Short mmCIF file of C-alpha atoms and ligand atoms in Angstrom, two decimals:
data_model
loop_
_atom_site.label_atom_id
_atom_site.label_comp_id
_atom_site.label_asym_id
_atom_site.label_seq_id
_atom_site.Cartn_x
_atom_site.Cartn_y
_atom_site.Cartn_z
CA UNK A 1 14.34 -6.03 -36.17
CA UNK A 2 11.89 -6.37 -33.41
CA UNK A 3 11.85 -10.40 -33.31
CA UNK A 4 9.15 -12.57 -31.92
CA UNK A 5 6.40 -9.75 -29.63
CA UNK A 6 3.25 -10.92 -28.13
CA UNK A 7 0.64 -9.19 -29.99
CA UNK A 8 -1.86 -12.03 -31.10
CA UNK A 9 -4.40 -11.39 -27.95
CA UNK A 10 -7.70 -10.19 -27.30
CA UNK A 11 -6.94 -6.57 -26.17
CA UNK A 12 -10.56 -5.89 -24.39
CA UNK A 13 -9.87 -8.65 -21.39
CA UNK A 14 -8.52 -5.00 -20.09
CA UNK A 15 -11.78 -3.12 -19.34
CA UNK A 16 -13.48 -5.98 -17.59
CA UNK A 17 -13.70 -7.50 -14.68
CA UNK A 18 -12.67 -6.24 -11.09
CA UNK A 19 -9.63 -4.48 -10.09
CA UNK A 20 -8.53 -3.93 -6.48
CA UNK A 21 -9.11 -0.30 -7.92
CA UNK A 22 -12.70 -0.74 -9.13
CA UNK A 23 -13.29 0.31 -4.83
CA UNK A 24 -13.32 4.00 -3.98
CA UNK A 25 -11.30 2.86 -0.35
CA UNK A 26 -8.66 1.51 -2.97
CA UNK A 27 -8.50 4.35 -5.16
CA UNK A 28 -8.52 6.96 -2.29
CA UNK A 29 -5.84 4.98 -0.27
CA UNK A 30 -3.71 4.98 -3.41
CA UNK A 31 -4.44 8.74 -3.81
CA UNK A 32 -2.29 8.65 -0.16
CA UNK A 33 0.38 6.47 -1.10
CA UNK A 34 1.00 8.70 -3.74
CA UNK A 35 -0.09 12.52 -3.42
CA UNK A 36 -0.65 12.27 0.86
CA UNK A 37 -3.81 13.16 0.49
CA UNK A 38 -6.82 10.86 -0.16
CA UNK A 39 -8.53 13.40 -2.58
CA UNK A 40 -5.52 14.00 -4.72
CA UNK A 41 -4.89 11.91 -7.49
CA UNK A 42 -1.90 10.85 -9.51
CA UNK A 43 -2.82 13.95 -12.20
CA UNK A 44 -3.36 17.07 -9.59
CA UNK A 45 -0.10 15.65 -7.75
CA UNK A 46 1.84 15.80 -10.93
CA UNK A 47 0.22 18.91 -11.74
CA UNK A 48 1.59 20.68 -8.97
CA UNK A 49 4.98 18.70 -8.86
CA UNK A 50 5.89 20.15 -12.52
CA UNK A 51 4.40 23.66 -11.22
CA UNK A 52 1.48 24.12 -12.59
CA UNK A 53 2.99 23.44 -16.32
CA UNK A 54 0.50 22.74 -18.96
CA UNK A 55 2.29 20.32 -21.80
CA UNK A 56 2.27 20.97 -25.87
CA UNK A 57 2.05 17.42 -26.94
CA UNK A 58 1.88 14.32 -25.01
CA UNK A 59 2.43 10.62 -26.41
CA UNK A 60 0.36 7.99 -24.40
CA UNK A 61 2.23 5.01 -24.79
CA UNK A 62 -0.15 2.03 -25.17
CA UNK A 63 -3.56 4.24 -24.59
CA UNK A 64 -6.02 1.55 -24.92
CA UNK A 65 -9.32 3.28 -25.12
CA UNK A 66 -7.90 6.64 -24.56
CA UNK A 67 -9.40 7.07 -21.06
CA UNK A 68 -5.95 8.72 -19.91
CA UNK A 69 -5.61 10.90 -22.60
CA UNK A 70 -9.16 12.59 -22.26
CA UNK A 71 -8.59 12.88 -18.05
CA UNK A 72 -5.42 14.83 -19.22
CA UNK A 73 -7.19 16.97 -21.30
CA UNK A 74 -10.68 17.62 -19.86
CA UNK A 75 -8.02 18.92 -17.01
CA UNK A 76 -6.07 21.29 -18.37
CA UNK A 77 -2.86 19.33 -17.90
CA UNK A 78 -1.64 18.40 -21.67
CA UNK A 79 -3.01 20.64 -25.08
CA UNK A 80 -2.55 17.84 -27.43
CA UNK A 81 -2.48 14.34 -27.09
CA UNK A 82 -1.16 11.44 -29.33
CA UNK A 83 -1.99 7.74 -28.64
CA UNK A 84 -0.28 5.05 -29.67
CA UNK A 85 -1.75 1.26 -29.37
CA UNK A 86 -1.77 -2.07 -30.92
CA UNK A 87 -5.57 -3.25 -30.78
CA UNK A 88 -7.40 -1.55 -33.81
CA UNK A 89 -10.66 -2.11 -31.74
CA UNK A 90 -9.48 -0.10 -28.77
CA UNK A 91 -7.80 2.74 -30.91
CA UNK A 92 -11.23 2.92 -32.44
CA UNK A 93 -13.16 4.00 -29.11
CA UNK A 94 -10.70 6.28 -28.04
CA UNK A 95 -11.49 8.23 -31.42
CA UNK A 96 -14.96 7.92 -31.04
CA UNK A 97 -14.55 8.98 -27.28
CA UNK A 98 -12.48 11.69 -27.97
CA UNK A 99 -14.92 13.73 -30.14
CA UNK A 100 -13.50 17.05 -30.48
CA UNK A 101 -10.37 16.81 -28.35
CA UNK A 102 -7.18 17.54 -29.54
CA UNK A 103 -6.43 14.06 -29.78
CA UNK A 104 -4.92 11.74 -32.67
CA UNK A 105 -4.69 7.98 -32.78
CA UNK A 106 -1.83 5.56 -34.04
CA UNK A 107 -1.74 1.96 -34.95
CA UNK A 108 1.61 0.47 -34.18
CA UNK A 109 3.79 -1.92 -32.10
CA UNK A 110 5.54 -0.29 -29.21
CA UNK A 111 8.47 -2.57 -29.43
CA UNK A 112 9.32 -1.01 -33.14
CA UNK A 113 10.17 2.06 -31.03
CA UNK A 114 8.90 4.09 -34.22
CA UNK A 115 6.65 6.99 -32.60
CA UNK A 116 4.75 9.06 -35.27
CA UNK A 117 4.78 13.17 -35.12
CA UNK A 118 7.18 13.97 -32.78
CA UNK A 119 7.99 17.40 -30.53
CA UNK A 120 6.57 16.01 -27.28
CA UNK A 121 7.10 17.93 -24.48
CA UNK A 122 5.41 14.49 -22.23
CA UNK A 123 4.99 10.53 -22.58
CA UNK A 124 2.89 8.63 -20.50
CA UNK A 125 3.15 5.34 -19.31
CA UNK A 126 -0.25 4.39 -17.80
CA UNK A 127 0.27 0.70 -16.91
CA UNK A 128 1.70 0.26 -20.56
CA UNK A 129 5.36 -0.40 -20.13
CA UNK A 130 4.61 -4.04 -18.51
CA UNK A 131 3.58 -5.03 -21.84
CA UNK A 132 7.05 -3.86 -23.78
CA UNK A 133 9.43 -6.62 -24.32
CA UNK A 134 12.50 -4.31 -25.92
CA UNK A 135 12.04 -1.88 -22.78
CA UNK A 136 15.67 -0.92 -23.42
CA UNK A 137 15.21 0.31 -27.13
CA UNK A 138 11.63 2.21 -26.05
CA UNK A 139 12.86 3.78 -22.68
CA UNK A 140 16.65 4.61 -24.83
CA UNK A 141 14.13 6.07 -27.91
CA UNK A 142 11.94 8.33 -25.20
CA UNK A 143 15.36 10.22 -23.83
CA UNK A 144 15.89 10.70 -27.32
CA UNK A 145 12.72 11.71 -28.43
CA UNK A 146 11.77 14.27 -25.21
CA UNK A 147 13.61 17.43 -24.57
CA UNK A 148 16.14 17.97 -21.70
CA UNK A 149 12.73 19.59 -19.42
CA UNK A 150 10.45 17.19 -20.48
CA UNK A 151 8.69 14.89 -18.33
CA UNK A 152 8.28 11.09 -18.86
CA UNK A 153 5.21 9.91 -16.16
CA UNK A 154 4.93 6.60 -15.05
CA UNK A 155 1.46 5.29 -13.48
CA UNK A 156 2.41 1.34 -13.79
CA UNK A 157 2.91 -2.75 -12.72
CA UNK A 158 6.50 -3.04 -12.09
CA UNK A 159 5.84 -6.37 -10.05
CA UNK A 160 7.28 -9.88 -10.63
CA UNK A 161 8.02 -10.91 -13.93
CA UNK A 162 4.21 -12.34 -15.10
CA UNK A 163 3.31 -12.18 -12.14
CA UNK A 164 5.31 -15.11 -10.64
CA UNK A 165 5.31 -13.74 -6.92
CA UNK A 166 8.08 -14.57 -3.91
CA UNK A 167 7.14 -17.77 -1.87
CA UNK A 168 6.87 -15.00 0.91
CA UNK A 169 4.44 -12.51 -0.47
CA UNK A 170 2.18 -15.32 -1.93
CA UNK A 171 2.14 -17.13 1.76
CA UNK A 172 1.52 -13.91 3.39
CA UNK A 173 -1.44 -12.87 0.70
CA UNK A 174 -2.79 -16.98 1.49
CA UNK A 175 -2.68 -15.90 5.21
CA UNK A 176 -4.77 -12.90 5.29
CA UNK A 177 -6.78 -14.18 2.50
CA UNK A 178 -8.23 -16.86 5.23
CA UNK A 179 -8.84 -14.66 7.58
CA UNK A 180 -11.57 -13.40 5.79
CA UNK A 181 -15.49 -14.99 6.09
CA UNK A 182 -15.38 -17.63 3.48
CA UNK A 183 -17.87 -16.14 1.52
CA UNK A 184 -15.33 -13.25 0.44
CA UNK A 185 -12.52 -15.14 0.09
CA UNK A 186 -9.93 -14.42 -3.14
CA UNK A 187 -10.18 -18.12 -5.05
CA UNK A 188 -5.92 -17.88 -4.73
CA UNK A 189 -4.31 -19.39 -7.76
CA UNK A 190 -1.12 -19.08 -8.56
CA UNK A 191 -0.32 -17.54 -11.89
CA UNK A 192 0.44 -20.31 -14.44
CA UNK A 193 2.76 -19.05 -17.19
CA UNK A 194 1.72 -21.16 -19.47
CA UNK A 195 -1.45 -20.13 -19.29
CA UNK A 196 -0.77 -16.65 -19.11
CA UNK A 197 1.53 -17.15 -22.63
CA UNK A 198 -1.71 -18.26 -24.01
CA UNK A 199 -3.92 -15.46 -22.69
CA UNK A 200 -2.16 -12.49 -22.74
CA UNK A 201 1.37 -13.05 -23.87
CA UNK A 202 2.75 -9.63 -23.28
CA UNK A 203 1.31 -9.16 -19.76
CA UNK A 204 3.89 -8.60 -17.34
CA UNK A 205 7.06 -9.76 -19.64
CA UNK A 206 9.36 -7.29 -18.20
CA UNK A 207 7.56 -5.53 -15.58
CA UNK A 208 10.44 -6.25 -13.49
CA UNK A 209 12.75 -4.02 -15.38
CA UNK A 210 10.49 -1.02 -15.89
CA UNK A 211 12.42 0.75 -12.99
CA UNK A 212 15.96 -0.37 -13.61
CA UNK A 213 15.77 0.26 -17.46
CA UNK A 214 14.26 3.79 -16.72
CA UNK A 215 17.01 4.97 -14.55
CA UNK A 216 19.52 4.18 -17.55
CA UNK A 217 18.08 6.95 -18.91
CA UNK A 218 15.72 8.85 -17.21
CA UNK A 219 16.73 11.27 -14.02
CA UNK A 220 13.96 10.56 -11.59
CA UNK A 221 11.96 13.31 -10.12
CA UNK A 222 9.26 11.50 -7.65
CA UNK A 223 8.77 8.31 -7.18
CA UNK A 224 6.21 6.90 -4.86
CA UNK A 225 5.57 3.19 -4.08
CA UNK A 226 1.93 2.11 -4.29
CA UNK A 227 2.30 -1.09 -2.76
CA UNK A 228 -0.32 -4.21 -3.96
CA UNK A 229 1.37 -7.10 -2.85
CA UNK A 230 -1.56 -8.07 -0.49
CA UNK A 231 -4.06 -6.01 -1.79
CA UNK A 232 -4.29 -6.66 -5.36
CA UNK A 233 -3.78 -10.81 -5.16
CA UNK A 234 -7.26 -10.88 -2.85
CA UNK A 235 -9.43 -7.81 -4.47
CA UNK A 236 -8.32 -8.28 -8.33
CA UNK A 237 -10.90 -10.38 -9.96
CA UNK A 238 -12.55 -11.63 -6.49
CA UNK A 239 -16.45 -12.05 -7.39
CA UNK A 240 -17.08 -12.88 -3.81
CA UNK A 241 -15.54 -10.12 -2.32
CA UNK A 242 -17.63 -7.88 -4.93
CA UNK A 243 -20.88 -9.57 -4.37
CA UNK A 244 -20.54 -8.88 -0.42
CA UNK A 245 -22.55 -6.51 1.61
CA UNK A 246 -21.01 -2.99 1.61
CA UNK A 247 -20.71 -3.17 5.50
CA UNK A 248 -19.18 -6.09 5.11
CA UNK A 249 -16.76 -4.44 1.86
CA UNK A 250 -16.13 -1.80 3.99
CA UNK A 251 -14.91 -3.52 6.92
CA UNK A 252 -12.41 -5.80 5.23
CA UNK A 253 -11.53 -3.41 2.80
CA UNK A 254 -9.81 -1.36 5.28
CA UNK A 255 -8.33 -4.81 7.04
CA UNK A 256 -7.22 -6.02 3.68
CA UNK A 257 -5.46 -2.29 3.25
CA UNK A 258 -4.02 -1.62 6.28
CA UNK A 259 -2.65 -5.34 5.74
CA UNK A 260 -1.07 -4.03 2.97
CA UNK A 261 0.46 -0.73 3.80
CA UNK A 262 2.18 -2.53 6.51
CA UNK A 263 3.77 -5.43 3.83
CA UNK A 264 4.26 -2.49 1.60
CA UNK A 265 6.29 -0.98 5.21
CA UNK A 266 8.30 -3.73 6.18
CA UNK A 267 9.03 -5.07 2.30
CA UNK A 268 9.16 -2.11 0.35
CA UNK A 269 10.82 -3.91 -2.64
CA UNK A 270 7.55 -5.82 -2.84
CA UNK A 271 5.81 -3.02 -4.36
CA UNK A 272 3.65 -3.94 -7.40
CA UNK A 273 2.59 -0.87 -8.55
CA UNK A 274 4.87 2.70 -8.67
CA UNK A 275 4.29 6.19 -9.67
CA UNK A 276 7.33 7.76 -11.12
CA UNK A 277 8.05 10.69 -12.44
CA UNK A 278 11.20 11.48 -14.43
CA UNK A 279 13.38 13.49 -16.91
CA UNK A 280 15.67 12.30 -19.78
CA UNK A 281 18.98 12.21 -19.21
CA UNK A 282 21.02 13.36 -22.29
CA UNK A 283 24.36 12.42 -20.94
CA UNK A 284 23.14 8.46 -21.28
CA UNK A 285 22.38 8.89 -24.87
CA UNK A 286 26.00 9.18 -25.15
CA UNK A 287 28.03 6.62 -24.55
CA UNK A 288 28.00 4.58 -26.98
CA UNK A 289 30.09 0.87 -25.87
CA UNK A 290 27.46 1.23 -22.93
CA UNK A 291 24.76 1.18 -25.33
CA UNK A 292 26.02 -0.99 -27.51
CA UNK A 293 26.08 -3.35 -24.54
CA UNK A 294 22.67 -2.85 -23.56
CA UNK A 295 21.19 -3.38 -27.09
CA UNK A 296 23.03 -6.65 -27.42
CA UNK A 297 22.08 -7.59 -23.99
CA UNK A 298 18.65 -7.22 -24.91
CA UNK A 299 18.47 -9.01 -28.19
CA UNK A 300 20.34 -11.48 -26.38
CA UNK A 301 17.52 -12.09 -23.30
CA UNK A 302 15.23 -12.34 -25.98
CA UNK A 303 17.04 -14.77 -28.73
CA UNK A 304 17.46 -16.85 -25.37
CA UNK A 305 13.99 -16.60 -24.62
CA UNK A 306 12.19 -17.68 -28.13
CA UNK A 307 14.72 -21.03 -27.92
CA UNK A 308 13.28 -21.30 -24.12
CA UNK A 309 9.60 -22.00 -25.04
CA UNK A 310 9.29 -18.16 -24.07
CA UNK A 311 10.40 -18.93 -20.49
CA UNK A 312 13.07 -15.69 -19.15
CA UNK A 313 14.05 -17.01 -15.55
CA UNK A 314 13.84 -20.10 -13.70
CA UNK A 315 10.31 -20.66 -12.01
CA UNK A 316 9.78 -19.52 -8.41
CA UNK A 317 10.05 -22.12 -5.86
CA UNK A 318 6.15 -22.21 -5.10
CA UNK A 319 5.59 -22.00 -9.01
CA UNK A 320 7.20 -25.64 -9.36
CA UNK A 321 5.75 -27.23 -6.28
CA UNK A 322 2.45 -25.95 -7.25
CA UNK A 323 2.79 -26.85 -11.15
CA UNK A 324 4.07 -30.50 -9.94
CA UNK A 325 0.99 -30.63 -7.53
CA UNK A 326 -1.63 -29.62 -10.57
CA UNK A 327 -0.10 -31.81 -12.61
CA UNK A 328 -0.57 -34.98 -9.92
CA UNK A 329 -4.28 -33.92 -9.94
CA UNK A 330 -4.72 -33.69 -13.38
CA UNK A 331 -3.01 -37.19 -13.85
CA UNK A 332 -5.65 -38.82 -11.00
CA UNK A 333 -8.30 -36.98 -12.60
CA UNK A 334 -7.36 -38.82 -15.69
CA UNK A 335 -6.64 -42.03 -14.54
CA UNK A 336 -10.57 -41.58 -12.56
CA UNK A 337 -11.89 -41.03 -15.81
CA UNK A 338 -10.92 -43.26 -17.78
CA UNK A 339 -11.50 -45.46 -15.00
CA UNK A 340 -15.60 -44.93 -14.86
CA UNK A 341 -15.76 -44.90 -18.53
C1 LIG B 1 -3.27 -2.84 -19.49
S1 LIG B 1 -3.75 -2.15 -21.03
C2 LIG B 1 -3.62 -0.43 -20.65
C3 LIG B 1 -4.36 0.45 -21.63
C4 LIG B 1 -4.43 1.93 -21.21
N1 LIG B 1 -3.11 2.50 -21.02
C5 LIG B 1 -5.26 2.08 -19.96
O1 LIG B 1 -4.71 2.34 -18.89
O2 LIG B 1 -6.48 1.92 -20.04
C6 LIG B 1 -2.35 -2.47 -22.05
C7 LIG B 1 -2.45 -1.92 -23.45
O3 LIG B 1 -1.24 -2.23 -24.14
C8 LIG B 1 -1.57 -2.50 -25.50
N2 LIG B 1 -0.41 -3.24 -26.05
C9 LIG B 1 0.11 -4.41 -25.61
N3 LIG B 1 1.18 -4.76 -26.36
C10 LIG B 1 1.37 -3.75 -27.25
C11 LIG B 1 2.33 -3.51 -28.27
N4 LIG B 1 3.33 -4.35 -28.52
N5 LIG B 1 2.21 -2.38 -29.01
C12 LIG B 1 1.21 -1.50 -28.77
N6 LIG B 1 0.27 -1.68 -27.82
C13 LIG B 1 0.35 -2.79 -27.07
C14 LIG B 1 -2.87 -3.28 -25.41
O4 LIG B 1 -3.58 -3.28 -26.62
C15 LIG B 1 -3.57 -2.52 -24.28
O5 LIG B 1 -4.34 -1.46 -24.80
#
């Protein structure tokens, strides 16, 4: 029974647009946060953490358009791959885009927990697990399915719940926002959940348990923080910002970063993005009133959530004010209109 997931969405809103890490400064200061190094990424630092191992089988969790999968590969790091995704449309490029790598492609619904083949020796979660609503049945069904030296990798959001962000890291992202010239300033809106529930209902629903559900069951290896909380909220999606000269990129690029290795410093709970890397952990898997409880806590949160219009937690403080405030506007705007008309 996987009860009421988010799966009615248009899954290609997730190659468009601008990412903090469509930048090469952004990618290579992530490289740091993670490997130490700006020209090491996330793969040749995992390479060399797991010793130079090359994997049998990997399942990609949520593989989109199989752009992980063929970077594993076309390295050395994996033989086989299997991916695993929702959106026909998406599983369709990564076939086409695979050509003759070892790769094979799966329709399904994460939350069913029902992987296909099976003697995986990896899984990869490359920002996929955000979008899992019964985390604790797929994370409890991945120690099952890996083998006691097998390696679950984690490249993903594990930020505030749909992105509602703390009062604090959404006055601090306003702050250094203005400091910029006008003409590259992030338009700052506040996530609207409603909105978002319309958009792209699975987005986010329980990043904020990725880490806490994965250490129920997962031992964990490395785990590196990759920070975000400035960064992200005035790069991701900023047109200006974009559309700016590169001296003028390049100077606040490295502002806007060092802004946010310090937050990342002095808040280091605020992290938004995490590389983990872990190992099942058999003993878990076996006791059984502990699981029990977990399963109905689950189905519980979510039972709750359905009757709840979809809502999980109460809103954030600056969530209400600013809801309350749009809504004021919108009722002005209305009463204006109706007015001239
Ligand atoms: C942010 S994208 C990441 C895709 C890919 N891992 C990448 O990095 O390019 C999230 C992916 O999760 C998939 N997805 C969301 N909910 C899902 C579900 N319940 N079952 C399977 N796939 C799902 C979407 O179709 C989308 O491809």
């Amino acid at each position: 029974m996987t009860g009421e997931v988010y799966l009615d969405y248009d899954s290609s809103v997730y190659y468009h647009g601008i990412y903090w890490n469509s930048y090469d400064y952004v990618v290579r200061e992530l490289n740091r946060r993670i490997s130490g190094d700006h020209e090491t990424p996330w793969t040749e630092h995992f390479r060399k953490t797991v010793g130079g191992r090359v994997f049998k089988k990997a399942l990609i969790l949520n593989c989109g358009n199989g752009w992980v999968e063929r970077d594993l590969l076309q390295r050395g790091l994996i033989a086989e791959a299997v991916g695993v995704d929702y959106a026909d449309s998406l599983l369709e490029e990564a076939r086409a885009a695979a050509g003759d790598l070892p790769a094979r492609y799966y329709q399904l619904d994460t939350n069913t927990a029902a992987f296909p083949e099976g003697d995986y020796d990896l899984v990869v979660n490359f920002a996929a697990a955000h979008h899992i609503t019964y985390i604790d049945r797929v994370f409890r069904k991945l120690a099952e399915l890996l083998p006691e030296d097998g390696y679950f990798v984690n490249y993903d959001y594990v930020g505030p719940h749909r992105n509602q962000y703390s009062t604090q890291q959404w006055l601090a992202a306003l702050a250094l926002n203005a400091r910029l010239p006008a003409h590259m300033r992030q338009v700052m809106r506040y996530p609207y959940l409603l909105t978002m529930k319309l958009t792209d209902p699975s987005e986010a629903v329980h990043s904020e348990l990725v880490i806490s559900v994965m250490k129920r069951y997962f031992r964990i290896v490395d785990h590196k923080h990759m920070g975000g909380a400035l960064g992200y909220l005035i790069l991701t999606h900023n047109d200006r910002f974009w559309n700016a000269k590169p001296e003028e990129q390049a100077h606040w690029l490295k502002i806007i970063m060092d802004a946010d290795a310090d937050y990342l410093r002095r808040h280091p709970g605020s992290s938004m993005f995490d590389y983990i890397l872990a190992q099942p952990d058999k003993h878990s898997l076996e006791r059984t009133a502990q699981l029990e409880a977990w399963t109905r806590e689950e189905e519980t949160r979510e039972a709750t959530a359905r009757r709840n219009n979809g809502l999980y937690y109460r809103q954030t403080l600056y969530a209400v004010v600013f809801y309350q405030l749009m809504s004021v506007v919108g009722m002005i705007k209305r009463r204006l209109l109706r007015h001239n008309s």
